[in-house]
């Protein structure tokens, strides 16, 4: 049986038998020392006995050191003071089926992640009062950011609260502790990434692709509506070069000279958020127009080879040439108006500032199809056009599947297509996605919305790298 036990608080506790043994050893040592002293003092071989005693003491001390290191105060092998393996929390999704933002602690108690903002007075002790109030509700603070204001400070928390603690319970104690204008919403595992890491990731995405800027701003600032206005629109001349912050609206100069407006109705922007957004736009401006250069090589059912790649305004001439080869009916189905105005839309559609465009080229280099994924405020539109001679070959369905995959990657909740009820090809392509669809018909215009909460059609993205990839299109 071990001479060391472990108390409830984890500290080692010595057994009483060790103390008795050490006390007996002490008395024995005293008796031996007394006997040796008498022999040395009264015997003829006193010096020899003294040397022998010294050697015996050295040997005893060495044995004691060896014994204590091997069997001394070290805890038993089976008691390391660590938690059992089952008590270690899992990093990442647990697969327990709990709702988003709900986690499970080591003791099996459900917890909820919350994002909260509150405004406090800029004075010593104000933050400590909030922390004390949260501790009273057994709420753990996972991260904290501060946003200084002209009067007061906005504190942004990522919290982990017991499952039975509701949002109202948290805001009530925060209000009692001195917090004002408190806002709270559910968080998820993505919010656990610290702010510098998240900002660097968004900067990297923006540096690789001009079309990522609106998405990066949305992920940086949370739920918001982002609109891009071309240069010359009413109101952009009143915005200074450094941008403007107006409570719940940010106005920033776009790289191409237009205006980017960011609106968030439920929460005012802070100067810190404005500075981060402006830095991201300035990065995009310095790098200039750019898109990934990868492409995919596809084979049509009849054996013809085509390539799919990202397109931008450098493909404007080839896109206009495709318009000239399209019939009036095809242009009218796509642009819902006089087909003579079709070329006017291409500058906007091919700009990475307003979305992403995929182009289909033949072996001779001609563009025979275009697919657009357009950022429309909080919503996302998909649009297709395929040259008449290349229709009914699966090109439209391939483009649409890739656009939907891009939308899922960008975090969009749904996509919609505006077409005409007579456009059976577009309707069939939307149905071919295998996603839940909503239909709205008004005066011959058909709006089909696909909800992306289901798994979309699998499709390789043509911007994953510079290498070519090949596969065969299925026959319609």
XYZ file of C-alpha atoms in Angstrom:
476
model
C 0.000 0.000 0.000
C 1.358 3.419 -0.869
C 2.565 5.794 1.829
C 1.109 8.769 -0.071
C -2.584 9.472 -0.596
C -4.238 12.309 -2.523
C -6.691 14.702 -0.912
C -9.814 16.002 -2.680
C -8.052 19.184 -3.670
C -5.246 17.248 -5.361
C -2.446 17.973 -2.814
C -0.339 15.056 -1.420
C -1.056 13.960 2.188
C 1.573 11.921 4.166
C 0.469 8.837 6.065
C 1.116 8.680 9.908
C 3.200 5.491 9.589
C 5.939 7.375 7.770
C 6.227 9.785 10.701
C 6.530 6.865 13.204
C 9.261 5.212 11.114
C 11.211 8.451 10.840
C 10.939 9.023 14.608
C 12.203 5.465 15.329
C 15.098 5.993 12.972
C 15.988 9.187 14.803
C 16.126 7.429 18.217
C 18.190 4.589 16.742
C 20.656 7.063 15.254
C 21.041 8.795 18.643
C 21.703 5.467 20.406
C 24.282 4.401 17.818
C 25.995 7.774 18.038
C 26.214 7.506 21.822
C 27.705 3.996 21.638
C 30.259 5.088 19.067
C 31.252 8.092 21.188
C 31.852 5.851 24.228
C 33.989 3.419 22.216
C 36.055 6.204 20.669
C 36.573 7.958 23.966
C 37.477 4.885 26.026
C 38.949 2.353 23.543
C 42.501 2.052 22.157
C 41.338 2.056 18.480
C 39.357 5.285 18.658
C 40.640 6.963 15.435
C 40.057 3.825 13.344
C 36.518 3.483 14.639
C 35.881 7.181 13.868
C 36.913 6.713 10.216
C 34.753 3.593 9.906
C 31.781 5.498 11.384
C 32.226 8.335 8.891
C 32.239 5.885 5.964
C 29.137 4.174 7.340
C 27.325 7.506 7.633
C 28.244 8.456 4.050
C 26.989 5.087 2.790
C 23.767 5.457 4.787
C 23.177 8.969 3.428
C 23.712 7.768 -0.136
C 21.265 4.884 0.376
C 18.684 7.279 1.834
C 18.935 9.609 -1.151
C 18.469 6.692 -3.565
C 15.528 5.323 -1.607
C 13.777 8.676 -1.299
C 14.025 9.375 -5.019
C 12.550 6.000 -5.894
C 9.887 5.607 -3.232
C 9.635 9.021 -1.673
C 6.992 11.742 -2.265
C 6.198 10.827 -5.884
C 2.504 9.961 -6.357
C 1.490 6.458 -7.412
C 1.747 5.642 -11.074
C -2.005 5.302 -11.457
C -2.655 8.723 -9.929
C -1.189 11.486 -12.084
C -3.609 14.218 -11.039
C -4.913 14.489 -14.603
C -8.523 14.207 -15.663
C -9.601 10.876 -17.137
C -9.666 10.754 -20.929
C -13.459 10.941 -21.028
C -13.426 14.257 -19.212
C -11.385 16.080 -21.817
C -13.554 18.383 -23.930
C -13.523 17.912 -27.691
C -12.252 20.735 -29.898
C -14.626 21.244 -32.808
C -17.953 19.660 -33.663
C -18.904 16.963 -31.218
C -21.420 15.171 -33.370
C -23.846 14.945 -30.454
C -26.733 16.386 -32.431
C -26.977 19.519 -30.292
C -28.200 22.692 -32.029
C -25.768 25.229 -33.431
C -24.226 27.323 -30.678
C -24.897 24.633 -28.063
C -21.967 22.673 -26.666
C -21.567 20.025 -24.014
C -19.217 20.357 -21.056
C -17.133 17.621 -19.442
C -19.917 16.942 -16.960
C -22.506 16.463 -19.695
C -24.215 19.834 -19.039
C -25.364 21.659 -22.182
C -23.962 25.148 -22.688
C -24.769 27.902 -25.174
C -22.458 30.293 -27.013
C -23.520 33.954 -27.125
C -22.130 37.084 -28.757
C -22.898 40.191 -26.745
C -22.158 43.888 -27.009
C -22.761 46.471 -24.346
C -21.687 50.057 -23.717
C -20.110 51.026 -20.385
C -18.611 54.171 -18.893
C -14.911 54.571 -19.573
C -13.791 54.444 -15.953
C -11.920 51.982 -13.701
C -14.030 49.118 -12.421
C -16.742 49.181 -15.102
C -15.447 46.065 -16.860
C -14.878 44.317 -13.537
C -18.535 44.919 -12.625
C -19.651 43.220 -15.851
C -17.363 40.250 -15.249
C -18.663 39.863 -11.697
C -22.259 39.959 -12.912
C -21.557 37.278 -15.528
C -19.745 35.111 -12.982
C -22.840 35.246 -10.794
C -24.748 33.512 -13.604
C -21.930 30.958 -14.120
C -21.219 32.516 -17.542
C -17.708 32.015 -18.897
C -16.022 34.795 -20.931
C -14.216 33.189 -23.883
C -13.007 36.378 -25.584
C -13.301 40.130 -25.222
C -12.816 43.050 -27.617
C -13.062 46.703 -26.716
C -14.213 49.465 -29.070
C -13.391 52.919 -27.625
C -15.930 55.666 -28.309
C -15.880 59.396 -27.713
C -17.965 58.769 -24.596
C -17.750 55.326 -23.074
C -16.535 52.010 -24.468
C -18.280 49.208 -26.338
C -17.273 45.831 -24.927
C -17.852 42.830 -27.207
C -17.942 39.428 -25.497
C -18.021 35.839 -26.661
C -19.734 33.980 -23.814
C -20.402 30.383 -22.867
C -23.417 30.110 -20.595
C -25.229 27.160 -19.015
C -28.051 25.938 -21.202
C -30.752 27.059 -18.769
C -29.532 30.684 -18.771
C -31.548 32.636 -21.337
C -30.474 35.742 -23.230
C -32.818 37.853 -21.113
C -31.113 36.650 -17.928
C -27.736 37.778 -19.236
C -28.891 41.195 -20.456
C -30.697 41.828 -17.166
C -27.615 41.298 -14.995
C -25.491 43.296 -17.447
C -27.923 46.199 -17.200
C -27.801 46.029 -13.411
C -23.990 46.082 -13.583
C -23.927 49.307 -15.599
C -24.098 48.123 -19.210
C -26.288 49.992 -21.688
C -27.510 49.478 -25.267
C -26.904 45.762 -24.804
C -27.252 43.494 -27.838
C -26.966 39.703 -27.777
C -27.344 36.862 -30.276
C -26.469 33.192 -30.602
C -22.890 32.402 -31.657
C -21.368 29.275 -33.159
C -17.993 27.567 -33.321
C -16.751 29.934 -36.054
C -16.859 32.800 -33.562
C -14.226 31.037 -31.457
C -11.574 32.169 -33.957
C -9.810 35.208 -32.507
C -10.200 38.553 -34.289
C -6.618 38.922 -35.648
C -6.712 35.439 -37.187
C -10.111 36.092 -38.759
C -9.021 39.446 -40.221
C -5.834 37.953 -41.682
C -7.851 35.164 -43.286
C -10.250 37.665 -44.863
C -7.326 39.755 -46.127
C -5.828 36.670 -47.751
C -9.089 35.810 -49.513
C -9.447 39.398 -50.737
C -5.870 39.434 -52.015
C -6.518 36.351 -54.150
C -9.834 37.427 -55.694
C -11.443 40.845 -56.231
C -14.898 39.284 -55.970
C -14.198 38.344 -52.346
C -14.318 41.947 -51.056
C -18.112 42.120 -50.434
C -18.057 38.681 -48.819
C -15.074 39.589 -46.659
C -16.782 42.787 -45.493
C -19.911 40.840 -44.582
C -17.955 38.283 -42.555
C -15.943 41.033 -40.905
C -18.957 43.127 -39.879
C -21.596 40.446 -39.277
C -25.118 40.536 -40.681
C -25.278 43.567 -42.949
C -26.392 44.697 -46.398
C -23.637 45.647 -48.854
C -24.301 47.549 -52.076
C -21.883 48.744 -54.752
C -22.790 51.861 -56.749
C -20.958 52.743 -59.977
C -19.123 56.047 -60.234
C -21.310 59.048 -61.030
C -24.367 57.938 -59.062
C -26.206 60.524 -56.983
C -24.672 60.925 -53.547
C -21.192 59.525 -54.107
C -19.662 62.973 -54.573
C -20.488 63.864 -50.957
C -18.403 60.998 -49.520
C -14.786 61.939 -48.687
C -11.882 59.850 -49.925
C -11.363 58.312 -46.475
C -15.022 57.237 -46.300
C -17.753 58.137 -43.825
C -19.237 56.576 -40.702
C -22.895 57.407 -40.063
C -24.208 55.395 -37.136
C -25.494 52.192 -38.792
C -24.152 53.027 -42.297
C -20.586 52.875 -43.649
C -19.715 54.590 -46.921
C -16.417 53.686 -48.545
C -14.817 54.633 -51.835
C -14.714 51.598 -54.116
C -11.434 50.701 -55.842
C -12.856 51.402 -59.323
C -14.129 54.855 -58.244
C -17.684 53.998 -57.221
C -19.162 53.735 -53.761
C -19.596 50.842 -51.335
C -22.340 51.218 -48.730
C -22.655 48.887 -45.752
C -25.857 49.036 -43.717
C -26.631 47.270 -40.445
C -30.007 48.134 -38.988
C -29.699 46.385 -35.642
C -26.343 47.671 -34.377
C -24.346 50.913 -34.894
C -20.862 50.594 -36.308
C -17.904 51.548 -34.136
C -14.816 53.498 -35.255
C -12.794 50.296 -34.852
C -15.038 48.425 -37.306
C -14.903 51.372 -39.707
C -11.077 51.338 -39.623
C -10.968 47.580 -40.282
C -13.368 47.830 -43.225
C -11.461 50.759 -44.710
C -8.157 48.860 -44.417
C -9.678 45.909 -46.298
C -10.924 48.173 -49.103
C -7.543 49.912 -49.317
C -5.843 46.517 -49.671
C -8.168 45.647 -52.545
C -7.502 49.019 -54.197
C -3.724 48.610 -54.049
C -3.785 45.107 -55.543
C -6.012 46.074 -58.481
C -8.330 43.796 -60.506
C -7.498 40.088 -60.217
C -9.190 36.700 -60.429
C -7.902 33.137 -60.003
C -6.533 31.721 -63.249
C -7.497 28.044 -62.906
C -9.649 26.308 -65.503
C -11.412 22.980 -65.997
C -11.390 20.944 -69.207
C -14.757 19.282 -69.911
C -15.880 16.875 -72.618
C -19.367 17.140 -74.093
C -21.365 13.945 -74.831
C -20.599 14.222 -78.555
C -16.867 14.491 -77.808
C -16.227 18.240 -78.139
C -13.835 19.717 -75.553
C -14.676 22.933 -73.692
C -13.047 24.801 -70.804
C -14.676 26.559 -67.847
C -12.847 29.428 -66.153
C -13.423 32.600 -64.169
C -14.093 35.647 -66.360
C -13.775 39.406 -65.847
C -13.826 42.600 -67.917
C -10.832 41.384 -69.940
C -13.271 38.932 -71.585
C -15.623 41.738 -72.645
C -14.850 41.564 -76.389
C -15.360 37.783 -76.547
C -18.619 38.094 -74.565
C -19.960 40.720 -76.990
C -19.053 38.483 -79.897
C -21.133 35.720 -78.306
C -24.076 38.138 -78.027
C -23.831 38.786 -81.769
C -24.128 35.053 -82.466
C -27.134 34.611 -80.126
C -30.688 34.833 -81.405
C -33.031 37.626 -80.362
C -35.105 35.109 -78.373
C -32.077 33.913 -76.362
C -31.056 37.492 -75.505
C -34.641 38.400 -74.582
C -34.953 35.348 -72.324
C -31.746 36.292 -70.540
C -32.056 40.084 -70.195
C -35.868 40.449 -70.055
C -35.923 43.484 -72.312
C -34.897 44.809 -75.732
C -32.048 42.603 -76.933
C -30.291 45.658 -78.364
C -29.410 46.734 -74.807
C -27.742 43.428 -73.900
C -24.178 44.677 -74.442
C -24.712 47.516 -71.959
C -25.048 45.032 -69.088
C -21.772 43.219 -69.715
C -19.495 45.795 -68.030
C -21.467 45.383 -64.821
C -21.870 41.611 -65.077
C -18.202 40.898 -65.755
C -16.896 43.142 -62.969
C -15.630 41.112 -59.985
C -16.920 43.908 -57.780
C -20.512 42.774 -58.287
C -20.062 39.012 -58.233
C -18.385 36.093 -59.963
C -18.635 35.063 -63.595
C -17.843 31.728 -65.229
C -17.155 31.515 -68.955
C -17.299 28.478 -71.233
C -14.860 28.480 -74.152
C -14.503 26.145 -77.097
C -11.216 24.708 -78.328
C -10.966 27.684 -80.724
C -11.217 30.169 -77.826
C -14.749 31.450 -78.473
C -17.017 32.082 -75.485
C -20.244 30.104 -75.889
C -21.726 30.445 -72.377
C -21.667 32.742 -69.349
C -22.852 32.122 -65.810
C -23.126 34.910 -63.239
C -23.323 34.832 -59.440
C -24.328 38.376 -58.451
C -24.295 39.916 -54.959
C -27.649 41.691 -54.557
C -27.636 43.179 -51.068
C -28.614 40.394 -48.692
C -29.553 38.095 -51.588
C -27.666 36.340 -54.362
C -28.789 36.024 -57.990
C -27.749 33.418 -60.546
C -28.056 34.028 -64.294
C -27.111 32.014 -67.392
C -26.815 32.497 -71.124
C -25.688 29.840 -73.612
C -25.239 30.428 -77.322
C -28.027 28.848 -79.390
C -25.781 26.361 -81.208
C -24.479 25.032 -77.874
C -27.736 24.674 -75.994
C -29.175 21.317 -74.856
C -25.706 19.879 -74.244
C -25.525 20.162 -70.442
C -23.526 23.398 -70.406
C -26.208 25.389 -68.561
C -26.632 22.738 -65.872
C -22.860 22.519 -65.361
C -22.545 26.288 -64.993
C -25.483 26.468 -62.588
C -24.092 23.678 -60.410
C -20.757 25.477 -60.150
C -22.417 28.795 -59.323
C -24.439 27.164 -56.554
C -21.269 25.537 -55.184
C -19.686 29.006 -55.092
C -22.713 30.385 -53.267
C -22.488 27.632 -50.657
C -18.776 28.316 -50.221
C -19.540 32.012 -49.746
C -22.072 31.229 -47.002
C -25.195 32.272 -48.924
C -28.491 30.936 -47.593
C -30.263 30.936 -50.957
C -29.945 31.907 -54.603
C -32.621 33.098 -56.989
C -33.006 33.233 -60.759
C -35.178 35.731 -62.633
C -36.434 34.341 -65.925
C -39.615 33.880 -67.954
C -42.101 31.097 -67.585
C -41.425 30.109 -71.205
C -37.713 29.555 -70.447
C -38.020 25.811 -69.920
C -34.244 25.324 -70.051
C -33.602 27.526 -67.013
C -36.488 25.954 -65.108
C -35.139 22.470 -65.826
C -31.625 23.488 -64.747
C -32.928 24.821 -61.420
C -34.901 21.637 -60.827
C -31.806 19.606 -61.632
C -30.033 21.052 -58.580
C -32.028 18.779 -56.289
C -32.667 21.640 -53.851
C -35.918 22.958 -52.319
C -37.372 25.524 -54.735
C -39.843 28.385 -54.304
C -41.680 29.855 -57.313
C -43.126 33.347 -57.712
C -44.844 34.377 -60.952
C -45.829 37.955 -61.711
C -46.831 39.248 -65.155
C -44.931 36.549 -66.994
C -41.738 36.955 -64.925
C -40.733 33.872 -62.974
C -38.504 34.095 -59.870
C -37.153 30.728 -58.704
C -35.431 30.652 -55.316
C -33.302 27.689 -54.253
C -32.664 27.247 -50.537
C -29.116 26.096 -49.846
C -29.801 24.360 -46.532
C -29.649 21.051 -48.421
C -26.585 19.572 -50.067
C -26.129 21.115 -53.530
C -25.046 19.371 -56.683
C -21.388 18.408 -56.415
C -19.203 20.319 -58.848
C -15.527 21.131 -59.032
C -14.725 24.807 -58.615
C -12.558 26.106 -61.453
C -10.495 28.420 -59.239
C -8.958 25.889 -56.838
C -5.612 26.025 -58.635
C -3.837 26.813 -61.861
C -3.829 23.233 -63.119
C -6.364 21.913 -65.581
C -8.811 19.193 -64.592
C -10.858 17.139 -67.005
C -14.144 15.273 -66.780
C -17.068 14.428 -69.030
C -20.452 16.134 -68.963
C -23.537 13.919 -68.653
C -25.941 13.862 -71.528
C -29.214 15.804 -71.023
